Each structure stands twice: as structure tokens, then as C-alpha cells.
PDB file of C-alpha atoms and ligand atoms in Angstrom:
ATOM      1  CA  PHE O   1      10.542  -7.007   9.415  1.00  0.00           C
ATOM      2  CA  GLY O   2       9.973  -6.553   5.705  1.00  0.00           C
ATOM      3  CA  GLU O   3      13.101  -4.559   4.871  1.00  0.00           C
ATOM      4  CA  TYR O   4      14.608  -5.715   1.598  1.00  0.00           C
ATOM      5  CA  LYS O   5      17.075  -3.006   0.666  1.00  0.00           C
ATOM      6  CA  ALA O   6      20.081  -5.241   1.397  1.00  0.00           C
ATOM      7  CA  LEU O   7      18.901  -7.969  -1.003  1.00  0.00           C
ATOM      8  CA  VAL O   8      21.034  -6.543  -3.816  1.00  0.00           C
ATOM      9  CA  SER O   9      24.140  -7.556  -1.877  1.00  0.00           C
ATOM     10  CA  HIS O  10      23.020 -11.193  -1.811  1.00  0.00           C
ATOM     11  CA  PRO O  11      22.636 -12.420  -5.410  1.00  0.00           C
ATOM     12  CA  ALA O  12      21.777 -16.036  -4.540  1.00  0.00           C
ATOM     13  CA  LEU O  13      19.012 -14.871  -2.221  1.00  0.00           C
ATOM     14  CA  THR O  14      17.823 -12.379  -4.838  1.00  0.00           C
ATOM     15  CA  ASN O  15      17.530 -15.259  -7.298  1.00  0.00           C
ATOM     16  CA  GLN O  16      15.506 -17.299  -4.819  1.00  0.00           C
ATOM     17  CA  VAL O  17      13.203 -14.421  -4.035  1.00  0.00           C
ATOM     18  CA  THR O  18      12.602 -13.483  -7.665  1.00  0.00           C
ATOM     19  CA  THR O  19      11.905 -17.142  -8.479  1.00  0.00           C
ATOM     20  CA  CYS O  20       9.118 -17.019  -5.874  1.00  0.00           C
ATOM     21  CA  CYS O  21       7.726 -13.868  -7.534  1.00  0.00           C
ATOM     22  CA  LEU O  22       7.735 -15.497 -10.945  1.00  0.00           C
ATOM     23  CA  HIS O  23       6.173 -18.657  -9.626  1.00  0.00           C
ATOM     24  CA  ASP O  24       3.396 -16.574  -8.104  1.00  0.00           C
ATOM     25  CA  LEU O  25       2.652 -14.638 -11.247  1.00  0.00           C
ATOM     26  CA  GLN O  26       2.649 -17.813 -13.343  1.00  0.00           C
ATOM     27  CA  GLU O  27       0.383 -19.589 -10.820  1.00  0.00           C
ATOM     28  CA  GLU O  28      -2.063 -16.703 -10.874  1.00  0.00           C
ATOM     29  CA  GLY O  29      -1.960 -16.634 -14.656  1.00  0.00           C
ATOM     30  CA  LEU O  30      -1.351 -12.895 -14.740  1.00  0.00           C
ATOM     31  CA  GLN O  31      -1.395 -11.396 -18.215  1.00  0.00           C
ATOM     32  CA  PHE O  32       0.774  -8.349 -18.894  1.00  0.00           C
ATOM     33  CA  HIS O  33       2.888  -6.748 -21.586  1.00  0.00           C
ATOM     34  CA  SER O  34       5.632  -5.348 -19.387  1.00  0.00           C
ATOM     35  CA  VAL O  35       6.927  -5.210 -15.821  1.00  0.00           C
ATOM     36  CA  CYS O  36       7.837  -2.190 -13.703  1.00  0.00           C
ATOM     37  CA  GLY O  37       9.673  -2.323 -10.373  1.00  0.00           C
ATOM     38  CA  ALA O  38       8.435   0.312  -7.915  1.00  0.00           C
ATOM     39  CA  PRO O  39      11.492   2.518  -7.273  1.00  0.00           C
ATOM     40  CA  TYR O  40      13.911   2.028  -5.773  1.00  0.00           C
ATOM     41  CA  THR O  41      14.187  -1.198  -3.793  1.00  0.00           C
ATOM     42  CA  ALA O  42      12.109  -3.285  -6.196  1.00  0.00           C
ATOM     43  CA  LEU O  43      13.998  -2.059  -9.291  1.00  0.00           C
ATOM     44  CA  PRO O  44      16.718  -4.735  -9.127  1.00  0.00           C
ATOM     45  CA  LEU O  45      14.085  -7.399  -8.391  1.00  0.00           C
ATOM     46  CA  ALA O  46      12.116  -6.470 -11.515  1.00  0.00           C
ATOM     47  CA  THR O  47      15.353  -6.341 -13.500  1.00  0.00           C
ATOM     48  CA  VAL O  48      16.367  -9.861 -12.437  1.00  0.00           C
ATOM     49  CA  ILE O  49      12.874 -11.275 -13.155  1.00  0.00           C
ATOM     50  CA  CYS O  50      12.734  -9.636 -16.589  1.00  0.00           C
ATOM     51  CA  SER O  51      16.289 -10.543 -17.496  1.00  0.00           C
ATOM     52  CA  ARG O  52      15.993 -14.205 -16.484  1.00  0.00           C
ATOM     53  CA  HIS O  53      12.699 -14.689 -18.278  1.00  0.00           C
ATOM     54  CA  GLU O  54      13.095 -12.247 -21.141  1.00  0.00           C
ATOM     55  CA  LEU O  55      10.127 -10.119 -20.158  1.00  0.00           C
ATOM     56  CA  PRO O  56       9.916  -6.512 -21.350  1.00  0.00           C
ATOM     57  CA  MET O  57      10.512  -3.988 -18.590  1.00  0.00           C
ATOM     58  CA  VAL O  58       9.825  -0.287 -18.131  1.00  0.00           C
ATOM     59  CA  ILE O  59      11.459   1.996 -15.566  1.00  0.00           C
ATOM     60  CA  ARG O  60       9.572   4.615 -13.619  1.00  0.00           C
ATOM     61  CA  ARG O  61      11.607   7.647 -12.586  1.00  0.00           C
ATOM     62  CA  LYS O  62      10.807   9.159  -9.218  1.00  0.00           C
ATOM     63  CA  GLU O  63      12.083  12.574 -10.295  1.00  0.00           C
ATOM     64  CA  ALA O  64      11.836  14.075 -13.779  1.00  0.00           C
ATOM     65  CA  LYS O  65      15.127  15.305 -15.265  1.00  0.00           C
ATOM     66  CA  ASP O  66      15.280  18.922 -16.328  1.00  0.00           C
ATOM     67  CA  TYR O  67      17.071  18.033 -19.562  1.00  0.00           C
ATOM     68  CA  GLY O  68      16.706  15.435 -22.320  1.00  0.00           C
ATOM     69  CA  THR O  69      13.297  13.849 -22.943  1.00  0.00           C
ATOM     70  CA  LYS O  70      12.183  14.483 -19.346  1.00  0.00           C
ATOM     71  CA  ARG O  71      10.225  11.242 -19.495  1.00  0.00           C
ATOM     72  CA  LEU O  72       9.012   9.726 -16.247  1.00  0.00           C
ATOM     73  CA  VAL O  73       8.679   6.260 -17.763  1.00  0.00           C
ATOM     74  CA  GLU O  74      11.565   4.814 -19.757  1.00  0.00           C
ATOM     75  CA  GLY O  75      11.302   1.874 -22.139  1.00  0.00           C
ATOM     76  CA  SER O  76       9.215   0.878 -25.138  1.00  0.00           C
ATOM     77  CA  PHE O  77       5.510   0.290 -24.799  1.00  0.00           C
ATOM     78  CA  ARG O  78       2.249   0.859 -26.619  1.00  0.00           C
ATOM     79  CA  GLN O  79      -0.714   2.884 -25.395  1.00  0.00           C
ATOM     80  CA  GLY O  80      -3.118   0.567 -23.563  1.00  0.00           C
ATOM     81  CA  ASP O  81      -0.440  -2.040 -22.745  1.00  0.00           C
ATOM     82  CA  THR O  82      -0.833  -3.691 -19.352  1.00  0.00           C
ATOM     83  CA  CYS O  83       2.055  -3.234 -16.947  1.00  0.00           C
ATOM     84  CA  LEU O  84       2.618  -5.432 -13.895  1.00  0.00           C
ATOM     85  CA  ILE O  85       4.156  -3.676 -10.894  1.00  0.00           C
ATOM     86  CA  ILE O  86       6.699  -5.512  -8.725  1.00  0.00           C
ATOM     87  CA  GLU O  87       7.241  -4.241  -5.184  1.00  0.00           C
ATOM     88  CA  ASP O  88       9.398  -5.489  -2.323  1.00  0.00           C
ATOM     89  CA  THR O  89       7.117  -4.599   0.563  1.00  0.00           C
ATOM     90  CA  VAL O  90       3.760  -2.922   0.960  1.00  0.00           C
ATOM     91  CA  THR O  91       2.700  -0.920   3.976  1.00  0.00           C
ATOM     92  CA  SER O  92       0.158   1.742   2.999  1.00  0.00           C
ATOM     93  CA  GLY O  93       0.315   0.937  -0.721  1.00  0.00           C
ATOM     94  CA  THR O  94       1.282   4.532  -1.573  1.00  0.00           C
ATOM     95  CA  SER O  95       4.446   3.602  -3.413  1.00  0.00           C
ATOM     96  CA  ILE O  96       2.578   1.180  -5.705  1.00  0.00           C
ATOM     97  CA  LEU O  97      -0.248   3.658  -6.235  1.00  0.00           C
ATOM     98  CA  GLU O  98       2.146   6.477  -7.127  1.00  0.00           C
ATOM     99  CA  THR O  99       3.948   4.195  -9.567  1.00  0.00           C
ATOM    100  CA  ALA O 100       0.629   3.108 -11.103  1.00  0.00           C
ATOM    101  CA  GLU O 101      -0.478   6.722 -11.489  1.00  0.00           C
ATOM    102  CA  VAL O 102       2.696   7.665 -13.345  1.00  0.00           C
ATOM    103  CA  LEU O 103       2.417   4.602 -15.615  1.00  0.00           C
ATOM    104  CA  CYS O 104      -1.264   5.308 -16.327  1.00  0.00           C
ATOM    105  CA  LYS O 105      -0.502   8.931 -17.191  1.00  0.00           C
ATOM    106  CA  GLU O 106       1.821   7.612 -19.872  1.00  0.00           C
ATOM    107  CA  GLY O 107      -0.952   5.414 -21.305  1.00  0.00           C
ATOM    108  CA  LEU O 108      -0.239   2.087 -19.604  1.00  0.00           C
ATOM    109  CA  LYS O 109      -2.849   0.061 -17.722  1.00  0.00           C
ATOM    110  CA  VAL O 110      -2.152  -1.269 -14.217  1.00  0.00           C
ATOM    111  CA  THR O 111      -4.451  -3.912 -12.754  1.00  0.00           C
ATOM    112  CA  ASP O 112      -2.096  -6.069 -10.661  1.00  0.00           C
ATOM    113  CA  ALA O 113       0.992  -5.823  -8.494  1.00  0.00           C
ATOM    114  CA  VAL O 114       3.173  -8.563  -7.026  1.00  0.00           C
ATOM    115  CA  VAL O 115       4.750  -7.837  -3.649  1.00  0.00           C
ATOM    116  CA  LEU O 116       7.228  -9.890  -1.656  1.00  0.00           C
ATOM    117  CA  MET O 117       5.923  -8.916   1.753  1.00  0.00           C
ATOM    118  CA  ASP O 118       2.492  -7.650   2.755  1.00  0.00           C
ATOM    119  CA  ARG O 119       2.891  -5.963   6.116  1.00  0.00           C
ATOM    120  CA  GLU O 120      -0.891  -6.173   6.538  1.00  0.00           C
ATOM    121  CA  GLN O 121      -1.231  -2.498   7.338  1.00  0.00           C
ATOM    122  CA  GLY O 122      -3.986  -1.682   4.867  1.00  0.00           C
ATOM    123  CA  GLY O 123      -2.089  -1.629   1.548  1.00  0.00           C
ATOM    124  CA  VAL O 124      -4.096  -4.481   0.019  1.00  0.00           C
ATOM    125  CA  GLU O 125      -7.401  -2.779   0.827  1.00  0.00           C
ATOM    126  CA  MET O 126      -6.265   0.669  -0.257  1.00  0.00           C
ATOM    127  CA  LEU O 127      -5.008  -0.619  -3.619  1.00  0.00           C
ATOM    128  CA  ALA O 128      -8.156  -2.701  -4.155  1.00  0.00           C
ATOM    129  CA  SER O 129     -10.187   0.477  -3.703  1.00  0.00           C
ATOM    130  CA  LYS O 130      -8.165   1.953  -6.575  1.00  0.00           C
ATOM    131  CA  GLY O 131      -8.663  -1.072  -8.832  1.00  0.00           C
ATOM    132  CA  ILE O 132      -5.259  -2.701  -8.264  1.00  0.00           C
ATOM    133  CA  LYS O 133      -5.123  -6.319  -7.099  1.00  0.00           C
ATOM    134  CA  LEU O 134      -2.156  -7.073  -4.908  1.00  0.00           C
ATOM    135  CA  HIS O 135      -0.538 -10.520  -4.973  1.00  0.00           C
ATOM    136  CA  PRO O 136       1.645 -10.929  -1.872  1.00  0.00           C
ATOM    137  CA  ILE O 137       4.227 -13.721  -1.788  1.00  0.00           C
ATOM    138  CA  ILE O 138       4.148 -13.751   2.014  1.00  0.00           C
ATOM    139  CA  SER O 139       2.379 -11.755   4.709  1.00  0.00           C
ATOM    140  CA  ILE O 140       3.874 -10.520   7.956  1.00  0.00           C
ATOM    141  CA  SER O 141       1.626 -12.981   9.891  1.00  0.00           C
ATOM    142  CA  GLN O 142       2.930 -15.907   7.843  1.00  0.00           C
ATOM    143  CA  LEU O 143       6.503 -14.719   8.330  1.00  0.00           C
ATOM    144  CA  LEU O 144       6.043 -14.438  12.086  1.00  0.00           C
ATOM    145  CA  ARG O 145       4.605 -17.973  12.206  1.00  0.00           C
ATOM    146  CA  VAL O 146       7.576 -19.344  10.242  1.00  0.00           C
ATOM    147  CA  LEU O 147      10.126 -17.491  12.384  1.00  0.00           C
ATOM    148  CA  GLN O 148       8.463 -18.560  15.596  1.00  0.00           C
ATOM    149  CA  ALA O 149       8.227 -22.209  14.503  1.00  0.00           C
ATOM    150  CA  ALA O 150      11.918 -22.107  13.611  1.00  0.00           C
ATOM    151  CA  GLU O 151      12.629 -20.540  17.027  1.00  0.00           C
ATOM    152  CA  ARG O 152      14.189 -17.478  15.432  1.00  0.00           C
ATOM    153  CA  ILE O 153      11.837 -15.238  17.441  1.00  0.00           C
ATOM    154  CA  ASP O 154       9.938 -15.870  20.665  1.00  0.00           C
ATOM    155  CA  ALA O 155       6.176 -15.611  21.222  1.00  0.00           C
ATOM    156  CA  GLN O 156       6.539 -12.226  22.910  1.00  0.00           C
ATOM    157  CA  THR O 157       8.306 -10.700  19.897  1.00  0.00           C
ATOM    158  CA  ALA O 158       5.698 -12.163  17.536  1.00  0.00           C
ATOM    159  CA  GLN O 159       2.937 -10.730  19.690  1.00  0.00           C
ATOM    160  CA  SER O 160       4.444  -7.275  19.890  1.00  0.00           C
ATOM    161  CA  VAL O 161       4.916  -7.157  16.093  1.00  0.00           C
ATOM    162  CA  HIS O 162       1.279  -8.249  15.661  1.00  0.00           C
ATOM    163  CA  ARG O 163       0.171  -5.525  18.040  1.00  0.00           C
ATOM    164  CA  PHE O 164       2.206  -2.924  16.170  1.00  0.00           C
ATOM    165  CA  ILE O 165       0.676  -4.025  12.856  1.00  0.00           C
ATOM    166  CA  GLN O 166      -2.847  -3.892  14.270  1.00  0.00           C
ATOM    167  CA  ASP O 167      -2.286  -0.471  15.822  1.00  0.00           C
ATOM    168  CA  ASN O 168      -0.787   0.949  12.638  1.00  0.00           C
ATOM    169  CA  ASN O 169      -3.231   0.131   9.900  1.00  0.00           C
ATOM    170  CA  ARG O 170      -2.538   2.896   7.390  1.00  0.00           C
ATOM    171  CA  TYR O 171      -5.711   2.365   5.385  1.00  0.00           C
ATOM    172  CA  ASN O 172      -7.878   3.766   8.170  1.00  0.00           C
ATOM    173  CA  PHE O 173      -5.756   6.870   8.225  1.00  0.00           C
ATOM    174  CA  THR O 174      -4.968   7.492   4.568  1.00  0.00           C
ATOM    175  CA  GLU O 175      -8.536   6.843   3.511  1.00  0.00           C
ATOM    176  CA  PHE O 176     -10.281   8.244   6.547  1.00  0.00           C
ATOM    177  CA  PRO O 177     -13.038   9.107   5.923  1.00  0.00           C
ATOM    178  CA  PRO O 178     -13.571   6.855   2.907  1.00  0.00           C
ATOM    179  CA  SER O 179     -14.389   8.728  -0.242  1.00  0.00           C
ATOM    180  CA  GLY O 180     -18.130   9.209  -0.661  1.00  0.00           C
ATOM    181  CA  ALA O 181     -18.689   9.256   3.081  1.00  0.00           C
ATOM    182  CA  GLN O 182     -20.735  12.032   4.599  1.00  0.00           C
ATOM    183  CA  VAL O 183     -19.160  13.569   7.638  1.00  0.00           C
ATOM    184  CA  PHE O 184     -21.095  15.077  10.517  1.00  0.00           C
ATOM    185  CA  THR O 185     -19.585  16.546  13.608  1.00  0.00           C
ATOM    186  CA  CYS O 186     -21.601  16.755  16.813  1.00  0.00           C
ATOM    187  CA  VAL O 187     -20.926  18.325  20.145  1.00  0.00           C
ATOM    188  CA  THR O 188     -21.119  15.881  23.030  1.00  0.00           C
ATOM    189  CA  SER O 189     -21.367  16.401  26.731  1.00  0.00           C
ATOM    190  CA  GLN O 190     -18.258  15.909  28.871  1.00  0.00           C
ATOM    191  CA  SER O 191     -19.502  12.413  29.617  1.00  0.00           C
ATOM    192  CA  ARG O 192     -19.191  11.752  25.894  1.00  0.00           C
ATOM    193  CA  LYS O 193     -22.926  11.280  25.492  1.00  0.00           C
ATOM    194  CA  ILE O 194     -24.165  12.680  22.223  1.00  0.00           C
ATOM    195  CA  VAL O 195     -26.283  15.772  22.383  1.00  0.00           C
ATOM    196  CA  PRO O 196     -29.048  14.821  19.952  1.00  0.00           C
ATOM    197  CA  GLY O 197     -29.711  17.073  17.023  1.00  0.00           C
ATOM    198  CA  PHE O 198     -26.585  19.112  17.417  1.00  0.00           C
ATOM    199  CA  GLN O 199     -25.241  18.442  13.953  1.00  0.00           C
ATOM    200  CA  HIS O 200     -23.739  21.719  12.980  1.00  0.00           C
ATOM    201  CA  HIS O 201     -21.568  20.679  10.098  1.00  0.00           C
ATOM    202  CA  CYS O 202     -21.916  18.447   7.087  1.00  0.00           C
ATOM    203  CA  ASP O 203     -19.239  17.607   4.590  1.00  0.00           C
ATOM    204  CA  VAL O 204     -19.063  15.201   1.662  1.00  0.00           C
ATOM    205  CA  GLY O 205     -15.911  13.393   0.599  1.00  0.00           C
ATOM    206  CA  PRO O 206     -12.556  12.892   2.291  1.00  0.00           C
ATOM    207  CA  LEU O 207     -11.530  15.445   4.873  1.00  0.00           C
ATOM    208  CA  PRO O 208      -8.241  17.212   4.199  1.00  0.00           C
ATOM    209  CA  LYS O 209      -5.467  16.004   6.499  1.00  0.00           C
ATOM    210  CA  ASP O 210      -5.358  19.237   8.479  1.00  0.00           C
ATOM    211  CA  ARG O 211      -8.962  18.650   9.562  1.00  0.00           C
ATOM    212  CA  TRP O 212      -8.481  15.178  10.979  1.00  0.00           C
ATOM    213  CA  ILE O 213      -9.491  14.955  14.587  1.00  0.00           C
ATOM    214  CA  THR O 214      -6.884  13.711  17.016  1.00  0.00           C
ATOM    215  CA  PRO O 215      -8.680  11.949  19.851  1.00  0.00           C
ATOM    216  CA  THR O 216      -6.893  13.644  22.732  1.00  0.00           C
ATOM    217  CA  SER O 217      -8.482  14.992  25.882  1.00  0.00           C
ATOM    218  CA  GLN O 218      -8.869  18.460  24.383  1.00  0.00           C
ATOM    219  CA  PHE O 219     -11.420  16.971  21.970  1.00  0.00           C
ATOM    220  CA  LEU O 220     -13.538  15.337  24.669  1.00  0.00           C
ATOM    221  CA  SER O 221     -16.488  17.430  23.641  1.00  0.00           C
ATOM    222  CA  LEU O 222     -16.168  16.874  19.902  1.00  0.00           C
ATOM    223  CA  CYS O 223     -17.183  13.767  18.072  1.00  0.00           C
ATOM    224  CA  GLY O 224     -17.064  12.775  14.399  1.00  0.00           C
ATOM    225  CA  PHE O 225     -19.570  10.571  12.627  1.00  0.00           C
ATOM    226  CA  LEU O 226     -19.425   8.930   9.254  1.00  0.00           C
ATOM    227  CA  PHE O 227     -22.403   7.714   7.398  1.00  0.00           C
ATOM    228  CA  HIS O 228     -21.418   5.725   4.355  1.00  0.00           C
ATOM    229  CA  PRO O 229     -24.185   5.918   1.754  1.00  0.00           C
ATOM    230  CA  ASP O 230     -23.109   2.675   0.001  1.00  0.00           C
ATOM    231  CA  ASP O 231     -23.202   0.216   2.861  1.00  0.00           C
ATOM    232  CA  GLN O 232     -25.410   2.267   5.213  1.00  0.00           C
ATOM    233  CA  THR O 233     -22.921   2.007   8.068  1.00  0.00           C
ATOM    234  CA  THR O 234     -22.191   4.583  10.693  1.00  0.00           C
ATOM    235  CA  VAL O 235     -18.774   4.723  12.307  1.00  0.00           C
TER     236      VAL O 235
HETATM  237  O1  PRP N   1       3.372   0.790   0.844  1.00  0.00           O
HETATM  238  P1  PRP N   1       4.193   1.994   1.236  1.00  0.00           P
HETATM  239  O2  PRP N   1       3.655   2.700   2.445  1.00  0.00           O
HETATM  240  O3  PRP N   1       4.427   2.916   0.083  1.00  0.00           O
HETATM  241  O4  PRP N   1       5.603   1.442   1.747  1.00  0.00           O
HETATM  242  C1  PRP N   1       6.354   0.517   1.007  1.00  0.00           C
HETATM  243  C2  PRP N   1       7.520   1.197   0.322  1.00  0.00           C
HETATM  244  O5  PRP N   1       8.416   1.670   1.336  1.00  0.00           O
HETATM  245  C3  PRP N   1       9.749   1.273   0.998  1.00  0.00           C
HETATM  246  O6  PRP N   1      10.291   2.165   0.109  1.00  0.00           O
HETATM  247  P2  PRP N   1      10.965   3.516   0.575  1.00  0.00           P
HETATM  248  O7  PRP N   1       9.904   4.530   0.863  1.00  0.00           O
HETATM  249  O8  PRP N   1      11.915   3.228   1.679  1.00  0.00           O
HETATM  250  O9  PRP N   1      11.681   3.999  -0.752  1.00  0.00           O
HETATM  251  P3  PRP N   1      12.861   3.337  -1.574  1.00  0.00           P
HETATM  252  O10 PRP N   1      12.480   1.927  -1.957  1.00  0.00           O
HETATM  253  O11 PRP N   1      12.933   4.239  -2.748  1.00  0.00           O
HETATM  254  O12 PRP N   1      14.077   3.379  -0.696  1.00  0.00           O
HETATM  255  C4  PRP N   1       9.563  -0.043   0.278  1.00  0.00           C
HETATM  256  O13 PRP N   1      10.680  -0.345  -0.512  1.00  0.00           O
HETATM  257  C5  PRP N   1       8.297   0.186  -0.531  1.00  0.00           C
HETATM  258  O14 PRP N   1       8.576   0.762  -1.789  1.00  0.00           O
END
């Protein structure tokens, strides 16, 4: 679900899909100077949208060349111009964020991104936390409803995809702990009851990946706490 790499081989479908994108960005009244497709799958989508509607486009390179201008963003633009990102599917939001970071480094502003499919795995939330508003054309839940109503999938398949999506929310992992959170670790008894006052470590800010705690049996006696100073919640 949400795999669009083969779209390029189906021009009529590509036209339909890009028409939906355009409709969405017109409906939302998005203002921008240029469009950038997140490489690689969304590149042809952005190209079709820009070509059909004569919108200026820029191209983000994933890898810098070691000859020529070595630019990571190709095309003409002015410093401070707003660039709209087009993406085929969003899972964690990393691809859009990386594209935005490269564009911003070159002096462009990124505030919005249009995506064909939101897989509802935390991308919207992650990007919002970085100041990028995501505009999905369809979400995985909507798609499942449509497919089930059309009897293209059965209830069991829809349920198992839902379960997978719920169990694989990337935002919790990529942003865990959220930035600004204070992290305490406490030793607990084997019964998992907290031993009060045994806070032996305090950290501020996101933990590096190699310090994430995997909740397996070997960590029965270790417990992590987050206290978020903004909303006063403890997780
Ligand atoms: O929100 P994310 O977690 O970043 O996932 C979404 C990205 O994953 C896929 O790209 P892929 O990594 O397959 O690269 P490609 O498009 O260059 O093939 C897809 O085309 C999106 O760009």
C-alpha cells in the first residue's frame, strides 16, 4: 500500500494523480514560487504538474557531483522564495525533511508539502514539529475504506494493515524522546514497581539512537521516564 514507483509507466494514471495534487493545492490556496519533487519517485509527478500548469520547478539532487557546479539544487530561484515540496508517499517524513533542509540551505523557504498518500505513521506530526504543513491527498485509512467498500480487499486485510500502521508509528521512534524532554532513568524491582528516589541519571534533549532502550526481558529492571516541561506530561 502506498507504493508509487510504477506510476511513471502509466501516463494516464499519472495525469489523474497529478490533477488531484493540483486541485488540492489550489483548494488550499497555497502560495509558492516554485515546486520541488522529493527525489526520486515524486520527481516525475512534480515535473508533470509544473509542465502542465507552467509552474517553475527546482530539482534537488540526492548526491552532489564531484565536478561542475556541484550544486544540490538545480534551477533558477531567488533567496527567500517559497518552494512547495511534492511527495508520493510519507511514512516517517524523513524524505520531505531532508529535501526541505537542502532547499533551505540554498536560501529557499519551505512551509508546505503535498503528498499523495499519508501512511499515517507519524510523518504529519514529525513535519509539523519542524514547521512544515503536510497536505495529504489521501490517507491509508481512507484508501482501506475505499478498497474494502469496492470489495478489492476483505475486512481481515484492512484490519491487519491498520494494525501494522498502528504498531509502526515512526514519529514515536524518530523523535523519542521529544526534543526538550528531560530523561530520567530509574531502577525498578523485578515486579516492575518503581523504587522511589532512585533517579541516578538525568539528561536533557533527545537521546542518541544507541542509547534507546529496547523493552526486552533483559531490561526488566530498568525503566525510562520522560517529563516534558512544555505540557507537564510524564510518559
Ligand atoms: O516519509 P519517509 O519515511 O521518508 O518515506 C517516504 C519515502 O520513501 C519512498 O522513497 P524511497 O526511500 O524508496 O526513495 P526513492 O523515492 O528515491 O526510491 C517514497 O518514495 C518517499 O520518498
